[in-house]
Amino acid sequence: RLGTGNRIIQAKLVLLGDVGTGKTSLAIRFVKGQFFHNQEPTIGAAFFTQILSLPEATVKFDIWDTAGQERYHSLVPLYYRGAAAAIVVYDISSYETFVRAQKWVQELQSYGSPKLVMALVANKSDLEPKRGVATEEGEQFAQENGLFYMETSAKSAKNINELFHEIAQRLTRAF
Ligand code: GDP
Ligand code: MG
């Protein structure tokens, strides 16, 4: 539902991060409210849209999901060109994916839009017993690089709406 005659912001949002960190699952949880234990690796670029109404604006998200290019560590800049927001995802149970997330952040900071709203997302927070990256480490990296940090679970739905809500709010301030 569109907001009450207020501003409409159309925003391209890209998901970045290692294979298996839960990018597709985050998008599907947000857009469809569902979760799949055996989420198929994305074949061909996937595209989702979702509308989020805030009191001050209506944000129409065009969500771009990778088509597995992240496996080759070379995302064509075309993928994030024109993006207003980016979610960089890692898996809290895998330190390797956190290291990779830092690389994606650096790439976006070098080649992305200067006004890009960026979130660092520690996904799979339901795997707390197998945690491999401390909350403080994620928070510190985010703070040092001007991103905001959030721990989510596409599985349990923890912080998914909060994540997109926060991005939407930052977009309304940026545009
Ligand atoms: P992508 O390659 O980054 O798009 O990752 P996928 O969304 O395909 O997810 C990879 C695997 O992790 C799938 O088996 C998902 O079911 C699982 N997964 C995704 N998010 C979560 C989560 O929050 N918690 C747990 N436990 N598993 C998740
Ligand atoms: Mg995927």
PDB file of C-alpha atoms and ligand atoms in Angstrom:
ATOM      1  CA  ARG A   1       0.000   0.000   0.000  1.00  0.00           C
ATOM      2  CA  LEU A   2       1.335   3.388  -0.913  1.00  0.00           C
ATOM      3  CA  GLY A   3       1.762   6.048   1.735  1.00  0.00           C
ATOM      4  CA  THR A   4      -0.614   8.943   2.129  1.00  0.00           C
ATOM      5  CA  GLY A   5       0.256  11.157  -0.795  1.00  0.00           C
ATOM      6  CA  ASN A   6       3.814  11.478   0.346  1.00  0.00           C
ATOM      7  CA  ARG A   7       7.146  11.232  -1.373  1.00  0.00           C
ATOM      8  CA  ILE A   8       7.967   8.092  -3.328  1.00  0.00           C
ATOM      9  CA  ILE A   9      11.556   6.956  -3.474  1.00  0.00           C
ATOM     10  CA  GLN A  10      12.521   4.238  -5.913  1.00  0.00           C
ATOM     11  CA  ALA A  11      15.740   2.626  -4.796  1.00  0.00           C
ATOM     12  CA  LYS A  12      17.920  -0.037  -6.311  1.00  0.00           C
ATOM     13  CA  LEU A  13      19.264  -2.262  -3.562  1.00  0.00           C
ATOM     14  CA  VAL A  14      22.003  -4.821  -4.144  1.00  0.00           C
ATOM     15  CA  LEU A  15      22.966  -7.845  -2.068  1.00  0.00           C
ATOM     16  CA  LEU A  16      26.645  -8.709  -1.829  1.00  0.00           C
ATOM     17  CA  GLY A  17      28.577 -11.359   0.015  1.00  0.00           C
ATOM     18  CA  ASP A  18      29.949 -14.866  -0.310  1.00  0.00           C
ATOM     19  CA  VAL A  19      28.026 -17.768  -1.735  1.00  0.00           C
ATOM     20  CA  GLY A  20      25.956 -19.415   0.977  1.00  0.00           C
ATOM     21  CA  THR A  21      25.779 -16.494   3.395  1.00  0.00           C
ATOM     22  CA  GLY A  22      22.020 -16.186   2.882  1.00  0.00           C
ATOM     23  CA  LYS A  23      21.571 -13.307   0.432  1.00  0.00           C
ATOM     24  CA  THR A  24      18.759 -14.944  -1.508  1.00  0.00           C
ATOM     25  CA  SER A  25      17.177 -16.143   1.727  1.00  0.00           C
ATOM     26  CA  LEU A  26      17.199 -12.618   3.184  1.00  0.00           C
ATOM     27  CA  ALA A  27      15.474 -11.250   0.096  1.00  0.00           C
ATOM     28  CA  ILE A  28      12.866 -14.015   0.070  1.00  0.00           C
ATOM     29  CA  ARG A  29      12.217 -13.630   3.806  1.00  0.00           C
ATOM     30  CA  PHE A  30      11.676  -9.892   3.369  1.00  0.00           C
ATOM     31  CA  VAL A  31       9.606 -10.059   0.202  1.00  0.00           C
ATOM     32  CA  LYS A  32       7.645 -13.273   0.708  1.00  0.00           C
ATOM     33  CA  GLY A  33       7.960 -14.011   4.412  1.00  0.00           C
ATOM     34  CA  GLN A  34       9.307 -17.470   3.656  1.00  0.00           C
ATOM     35  CA  PHE A  35      12.445 -19.504   4.310  1.00  0.00           C
ATOM     36  CA  PHE A  36      13.815 -22.582   2.531  1.00  0.00           C
ATOM     37  CA  HIS A  37      16.346 -24.920   4.123  1.00  0.00           C
ATOM     38  CA  ASN A  38      17.611 -25.930   0.724  1.00  0.00           C
ATOM     39  CA  GLN A  39      17.590 -22.594  -0.993  1.00  0.00           C
ATOM     40  CA  GLU A  40      18.626 -23.268  -4.600  1.00  0.00           C
ATOM     41  CA  PRO A  41      21.709 -21.378  -5.702  1.00  0.00           C
ATOM     42  CA  THR A  42      20.426 -18.533  -7.805  1.00  0.00           C
ATOM     43  CA  ILE A  43      20.480 -19.289 -11.509  1.00  0.00           C
ATOM     44  CA  GLY A  44      20.328 -16.137 -13.568  1.00  0.00           C
ATOM     45  CA  ALA A  45      19.937 -12.782 -11.884  1.00  0.00           C
ATOM     46  CA  ALA A  46      16.975 -12.702  -9.532  1.00  0.00           C
ATOM     47  CA  PHE A  47      14.985  -9.576  -9.061  1.00  0.00           C
ATOM     48  CA  PHE A  48      12.499  -8.731  -6.339  1.00  0.00           C
ATOM     49  CA  THR A  49      10.438  -5.668  -5.618  1.00  0.00           C
ATOM     50  CA  GLN A  50       8.962  -4.626  -2.316  1.00  0.00           C
ATOM     51  CA  ILE A  51       7.289  -1.485  -1.062  1.00  0.00           C
ATOM     52  CA  LEU A  52       7.826  -0.141   2.418  1.00  0.00           C
ATOM     53  CA  SER A  53       5.721   2.729   3.709  1.00  0.00           C
ATOM     54  CA  LEU A  54       7.166   5.068   6.268  1.00  0.00           C
ATOM     55  CA  PRO A  55       5.335   8.076   7.678  1.00  0.00           C
ATOM     56  CA  GLU A  56       7.630  10.430   5.727  1.00  0.00           C
ATOM     57  CA  ALA A  57       7.958   8.503   2.453  1.00  0.00           C
ATOM     58  CA  THR A  58       7.176   5.371   0.526  1.00  0.00           C
ATOM     59  CA  VAL A  59      10.208   3.420  -0.519  1.00  0.00           C
ATOM     60  CA  LYS A  60       9.979   1.109  -3.519  1.00  0.00           C
ATOM     61  CA  PHE A  61      12.854  -1.325  -3.394  1.00  0.00           C
ATOM     62  CA  ASP A  62      14.214  -2.934  -6.546  1.00  0.00           C
ATOM     63  CA  ILE A  63      16.238  -5.728  -5.014  1.00  0.00           C
ATOM     64  CA  TRP A  64      18.992  -7.257  -7.134  1.00  0.00           C
ATOM     65  CA  ASP A  65      20.260 -10.658  -6.133  1.00  0.00           C
ATOM     66  CA  THR A  66      23.466 -12.080  -7.592  1.00  0.00           C
ATOM     67  CA  ALA A  67      23.443 -14.902 -10.078  1.00  0.00           C
ATOM     68  CA  GLY A  68      26.405 -16.643  -8.505  1.00  0.00           C
ATOM     69  CA  GLN A  69      29.007 -14.205  -9.864  1.00  0.00           C
ATOM     70  CA  GLU A  70      30.184 -13.726  -6.277  1.00  0.00           C
ATOM     71  CA  ARG A  71      31.731 -17.180  -6.564  1.00  0.00           C
ATOM     72  CA  TYR A  72      34.319 -15.775  -8.949  1.00  0.00           C
ATOM     73  CA  HIS A  73      35.013 -12.732  -6.770  1.00  0.00           C
ATOM     74  CA  SER A  74      34.422 -10.417  -9.670  1.00  0.00           C
ATOM     75  CA  LEU A  75      31.114  -8.676  -9.564  1.00  0.00           C
ATOM     76  CA  VAL A  76      30.644  -6.641 -12.662  1.00  0.00           C
ATOM     77  CA  PRO A  77      30.289  -3.007 -11.619  1.00  0.00           C
ATOM     78  CA  LEU A  78      27.144  -3.068 -13.734  1.00  0.00           C
ATOM     79  CA  TYR A  79      25.531  -5.046 -10.960  1.00  0.00           C
ATOM     80  CA  TYR A  80      25.858  -2.285  -8.377  1.00  0.00           C
ATOM     81  CA  ARG A  81      25.865   0.690 -10.751  1.00  0.00           C
ATOM     82  CA  GLY A  82      23.088   3.071  -9.799  1.00  0.00           C
ATOM     83  CA  ALA A  83      22.437   1.287  -6.516  1.00  0.00           C
ATOM     84  CA  ALA A  84      21.186   3.540  -3.731  1.00  0.00           C
ATOM     85  CA  ALA A  85      21.624   0.883  -1.073  1.00  0.00           C
ATOM     86  CA  ALA A  86      23.722  -2.210  -0.520  1.00  0.00           C
ATOM     87  CA  ILE A  87      23.530  -5.039   1.967  1.00  0.00           C
ATOM     88  CA  VAL A  88      26.843  -6.782   2.494  1.00  0.00           C
ATOM     89  CA  VAL A  89      26.228 -10.156   4.072  1.00  0.00           C
ATOM     90  CA  TYR A  90      28.364 -12.612   5.993  1.00  0.00           C
ATOM     91  CA  ASP A  91      27.598 -15.734   7.972  1.00  0.00           C
ATOM     92  CA  ILE A  92      28.297 -15.440  11.717  1.00  0.00           C
ATOM     93  CA  SER A  93      29.516 -19.040  11.743  1.00  0.00           C
ATOM     94  CA  SER A  94      32.226 -18.426   9.123  1.00  0.00           C
ATOM     95  CA  TYR A  95      35.122 -16.033   9.658  1.00  0.00           C
ATOM     96  CA  GLU A  96      36.110 -16.426   6.024  1.00  0.00           C
ATOM     97  CA  THR A  97      32.842 -14.871   4.900  1.00  0.00           C
ATOM     98  CA  PHE A  98      33.480 -11.909   7.222  1.00  0.00           C
ATOM     99  CA  VAL A  99      36.876 -11.339   5.599  1.00  0.00           C
ATOM    100  CA  ARG A 100      35.205 -11.462   2.179  1.00  0.00           C
ATOM    101  CA  ALA A 101      32.505  -9.035   3.329  1.00  0.00           C
ATOM    102  CA  GLN A 102      35.207  -6.504   4.162  1.00  0.00           C
ATOM    103  CA  LYS A 103      36.487  -6.820   0.595  1.00  0.00           C
ATOM    104  CA  TRP A 104      33.023  -6.177  -0.815  1.00  0.00           C
ATOM    105  CA  VAL A 105      32.688  -3.097   1.360  1.00  0.00           C
ATOM    106  CA  GLN A 106      36.000  -1.769   0.073  1.00  0.00           C
ATOM    107  CA  GLU A 107      34.967  -2.421  -3.512  1.00  0.00           C
ATOM    108  CA  LEU A 108      31.695  -0.556  -3.005  1.00  0.00           C
ATOM    109  CA  GLN A 109      33.452   2.318  -1.314  1.00  0.00           C
ATOM    110  CA  SER A 110      35.825   2.613  -4.259  1.00  0.00           C
ATOM    111  CA  TYR A 111      33.405   2.128  -7.118  1.00  0.00           C
ATOM    112  CA  GLY A 112      29.862   2.510  -5.775  1.00  0.00           C
ATOM    113  CA  SER A 113      27.805   5.662  -5.521  1.00  0.00           C
ATOM    114  CA  PRO A 114      29.219   8.137  -2.982  1.00  0.00           C
ATOM    115  CA  LYS A 115      25.822   8.419  -1.289  1.00  0.00           C
ATOM    116  CA  LEU A 116      25.336   4.662  -1.066  1.00  0.00           C
ATOM    117  CA  VAL A 117      23.479   3.545   2.064  1.00  0.00           C
ATOM    118  CA  MET A 118      25.324   0.451   3.225  1.00  0.00           C
ATOM    119  CA  ALA A 119      24.485  -2.199   5.787  1.00  0.00           C
ATOM    120  CA  LEU A 120      26.826  -4.836   7.134  1.00  0.00           C
ATOM    121  CA  VAL A 121      24.714  -7.857   7.941  1.00  0.00           C
ATOM    122  CA  ALA A 122      25.806 -10.750  10.120  1.00  0.00           C
ATOM    123  CA  ASN A 123      23.289 -13.363   9.032  1.00  0.00           C
ATOM    124  CA  LYS A 124      22.458 -16.805  10.479  1.00  0.00           C
ATOM    125  CA  SER A 125      22.328 -15.401  13.996  1.00  0.00           C
ATOM    126  CA  ASP A 126      20.345 -18.535  14.893  1.00  0.00           C
ATOM    127  CA  LEU A 127      23.681 -20.399  14.619  1.00  0.00           C
ATOM    128  CA  GLU A 128      24.919 -18.707  17.803  1.00  0.00           C
ATOM    129  CA  PRO A 129      26.440 -21.950  19.223  1.00  0.00           C
ATOM    130  CA  LYS A 130      28.666 -22.140  16.128  1.00  0.00           C
ATOM    131  CA  ARG A 131      29.537 -18.450  16.098  1.00  0.00           C
ATOM    132  CA  GLY A 132      32.900 -17.688  14.476  1.00  0.00           C
ATOM    133  CA  VAL A 133      32.760 -13.891  14.351  1.00  0.00           C
ATOM    134  CA  ALA A 134      32.238 -11.829  17.505  1.00  0.00           C
ATOM    135  CA  THR A 135      29.540  -9.156  17.452  1.00  0.00           C
ATOM    136  CA  GLU A 136      32.141  -6.575  18.458  1.00  0.00           C
ATOM    137  CA  GLU A 137      34.277  -7.351  15.416  1.00  0.00           C
ATOM    138  CA  GLY A 138      31.417  -6.783  13.017  1.00  0.00           C
ATOM    139  CA  GLU A 139      30.327  -3.654  14.851  1.00  0.00           C
ATOM    140  CA  GLN A 140      33.814  -2.236  14.893  1.00  0.00           C
ATOM    141  CA  PHE A 141      34.395  -2.782  11.186  1.00  0.00           C
ATOM    142  CA  ALA A 142      31.017  -1.220  10.412  1.00  0.00           C
ATOM    143  CA  GLN A 143      31.698   1.786  12.593  1.00  0.00           C
ATOM    144  CA  GLU A 144      35.140   2.396  11.125  1.00  0.00           C
ATOM    145  CA  ASN A 145      33.699   2.309   7.620  1.00  0.00           C
ATOM    146  CA  GLY A 146      30.534   4.316   8.119  1.00  0.00           C
ATOM    147  CA  LEU A 147      28.085   1.433   7.680  1.00  0.00           C
ATOM    148  CA  PHE A 148      25.423   0.285  10.026  1.00  0.00           C
ATOM    149  CA  TYR A 149      25.565  -3.173  11.508  1.00  0.00           C
ATOM    150  CA  MET A 150      22.791  -5.665  12.084  1.00  0.00           C
ATOM    151  CA  GLU A 151      22.581  -9.328  13.085  1.00  0.00           C
ATOM    152  CA  THR A 152      19.824 -11.158  11.249  1.00  0.00           C
ATOM    153  CA  SER A 153      18.417 -14.595  10.689  1.00  0.00           C
ATOM    154  CA  ALA A 154      16.553 -15.313   7.486  1.00  0.00           C
ATOM    155  CA  LYS A 155      15.614 -18.590   9.163  1.00  0.00           C
ATOM    156  CA  SER A 156      13.966 -17.177  12.281  1.00  0.00           C
ATOM    157  CA  ALA A 157      13.123 -13.814  10.663  1.00  0.00           C
ATOM    158  CA  LYS A 158      15.052 -11.967  13.365  1.00  0.00           C
ATOM    159  CA  ASN A 159      15.777  -8.333  12.421  1.00  0.00           C
ATOM    160  CA  ILE A 160      14.762  -8.737   8.765  1.00  0.00           C
ATOM    161  CA  ASN A 161      12.033  -6.098   8.800  1.00  0.00           C
ATOM    162  CA  GLU A 162      14.188  -3.945  11.050  1.00  0.00           C
ATOM    163  CA  LEU A 163      17.027  -4.127   8.526  1.00  0.00           C
ATOM    164  CA  PHE A 164      14.956  -2.963   5.570  1.00  0.00           C
ATOM    165  CA  HIS A 165      13.184  -0.392   7.705  1.00  0.00           C
ATOM    166  CA  GLU A 166      16.503   1.129   8.748  1.00  0.00           C
ATOM    167  CA  ILE A 167      17.694   1.206   5.132  1.00  0.00           C
ATOM    168  CA  ALA A 168      14.442   2.860   4.041  1.00  0.00           C
ATOM    169  CA  GLN A 169      14.807   5.493   6.718  1.00  0.00           C
ATOM    170  CA  ARG A 170      18.363   6.265   5.741  1.00  0.00           C
ATOM    171  CA  LEU A 171      17.281   6.526   2.103  1.00  0.00           C
ATOM    172  CA  THR A 172      14.614   9.067   2.936  1.00  0.00           C
ATOM    173  CA  ARG A 173      17.284  11.157   4.633  1.00  0.00           C
ATOM    174  CA  ALA A 174      19.762  10.739   1.760  1.00  0.00           C
ATOM    175  CA  PHE A 175      17.350  11.742  -1.034  1.00  0.00           C
TER     176      PHE A 175
HETATM  177  P1  GDP B   1      23.321 -17.060  -0.979  1.00  0.00           P
HETATM  178  O1  GDP B   1      24.215 -17.957  -1.764  1.00  0.00           O
HETATM  179  O2  GDP B   1      24.098 -15.999  -0.273  1.00  0.00           O
HETATM  180  O3  GDP B   1      22.187 -16.507  -1.772  1.00  0.00           O
HETATM  181  O4  GDP B   1      22.696 -17.954   0.202  1.00  0.00           O
HETATM  182  P2  GDP B   1      21.291 -18.720   0.228  1.00  0.00           P
HETATM  183  O5  GDP B   1      20.188 -17.792   0.534  1.00  0.00           O
HETATM  184  O6  GDP B   1      21.164 -19.559  -0.992  1.00  0.00           O
HETATM  185  O7  GDP B   1      21.475 -19.644   1.527  1.00  0.00           O
HETATM  186  C1  GDP B   1      22.496 -20.638   1.593  1.00  0.00           C
HETATM  187  C2  GDP B   1      22.095 -21.695   2.623  1.00  0.00           C
HETATM  188  O8  GDP B   1      22.047 -21.110   3.919  1.00  0.00           O
HETATM  189  C3  GDP B   1      20.696 -22.299   2.368  1.00  0.00           C
HETATM  190  O9  GDP B   1      20.728 -23.662   2.714  1.00  0.00           O
HETATM  191  C4  GDP B   1      19.795 -21.522   3.338  1.00  0.00           C
HETATM  192  O10 GDP B   1      18.664 -22.265   3.739  1.00  0.00           O
HETATM  193  C5  GDP B   1      20.759 -21.271   4.511  1.00  0.00           C
HETATM  194  N1  GDP B   1      20.436 -20.045   5.266  1.00  0.00           N
HETATM  195  C6  GDP B   1      20.179 -18.813   4.777  1.00  0.00           C
HETATM  196  N2  GDP B   1      19.928 -17.941   5.767  1.00  0.00           N
HETATM  197  C7  GDP B   1      20.035 -18.645   6.927  1.00  0.00           C
HETATM  198  C8  GDP B   1      19.880 -18.301   8.316  1.00  0.00           C
HETATM  199  O11 GDP B   1      19.594 -17.163   8.717  1.00  0.00           O
HETATM  200  N3  GDP B   1      20.100 -19.316   9.223  1.00  0.00           N
HETATM  201  C9  GDP B   1      20.440 -20.577   8.845  1.00  0.00           C
HETATM  202  N4  GDP B   1      20.617 -21.486   9.818  1.00  0.00           N
HETATM  203  N5  GDP B   1      20.573 -20.940   7.554  1.00  0.00           N
HETATM  204  C10 GDP B   1      20.375 -19.983   6.598  1.00  0.00           C
HETATM  205 MG    MG B   2      21.828 -16.659  -3.827  1.00  0.00          MG
END
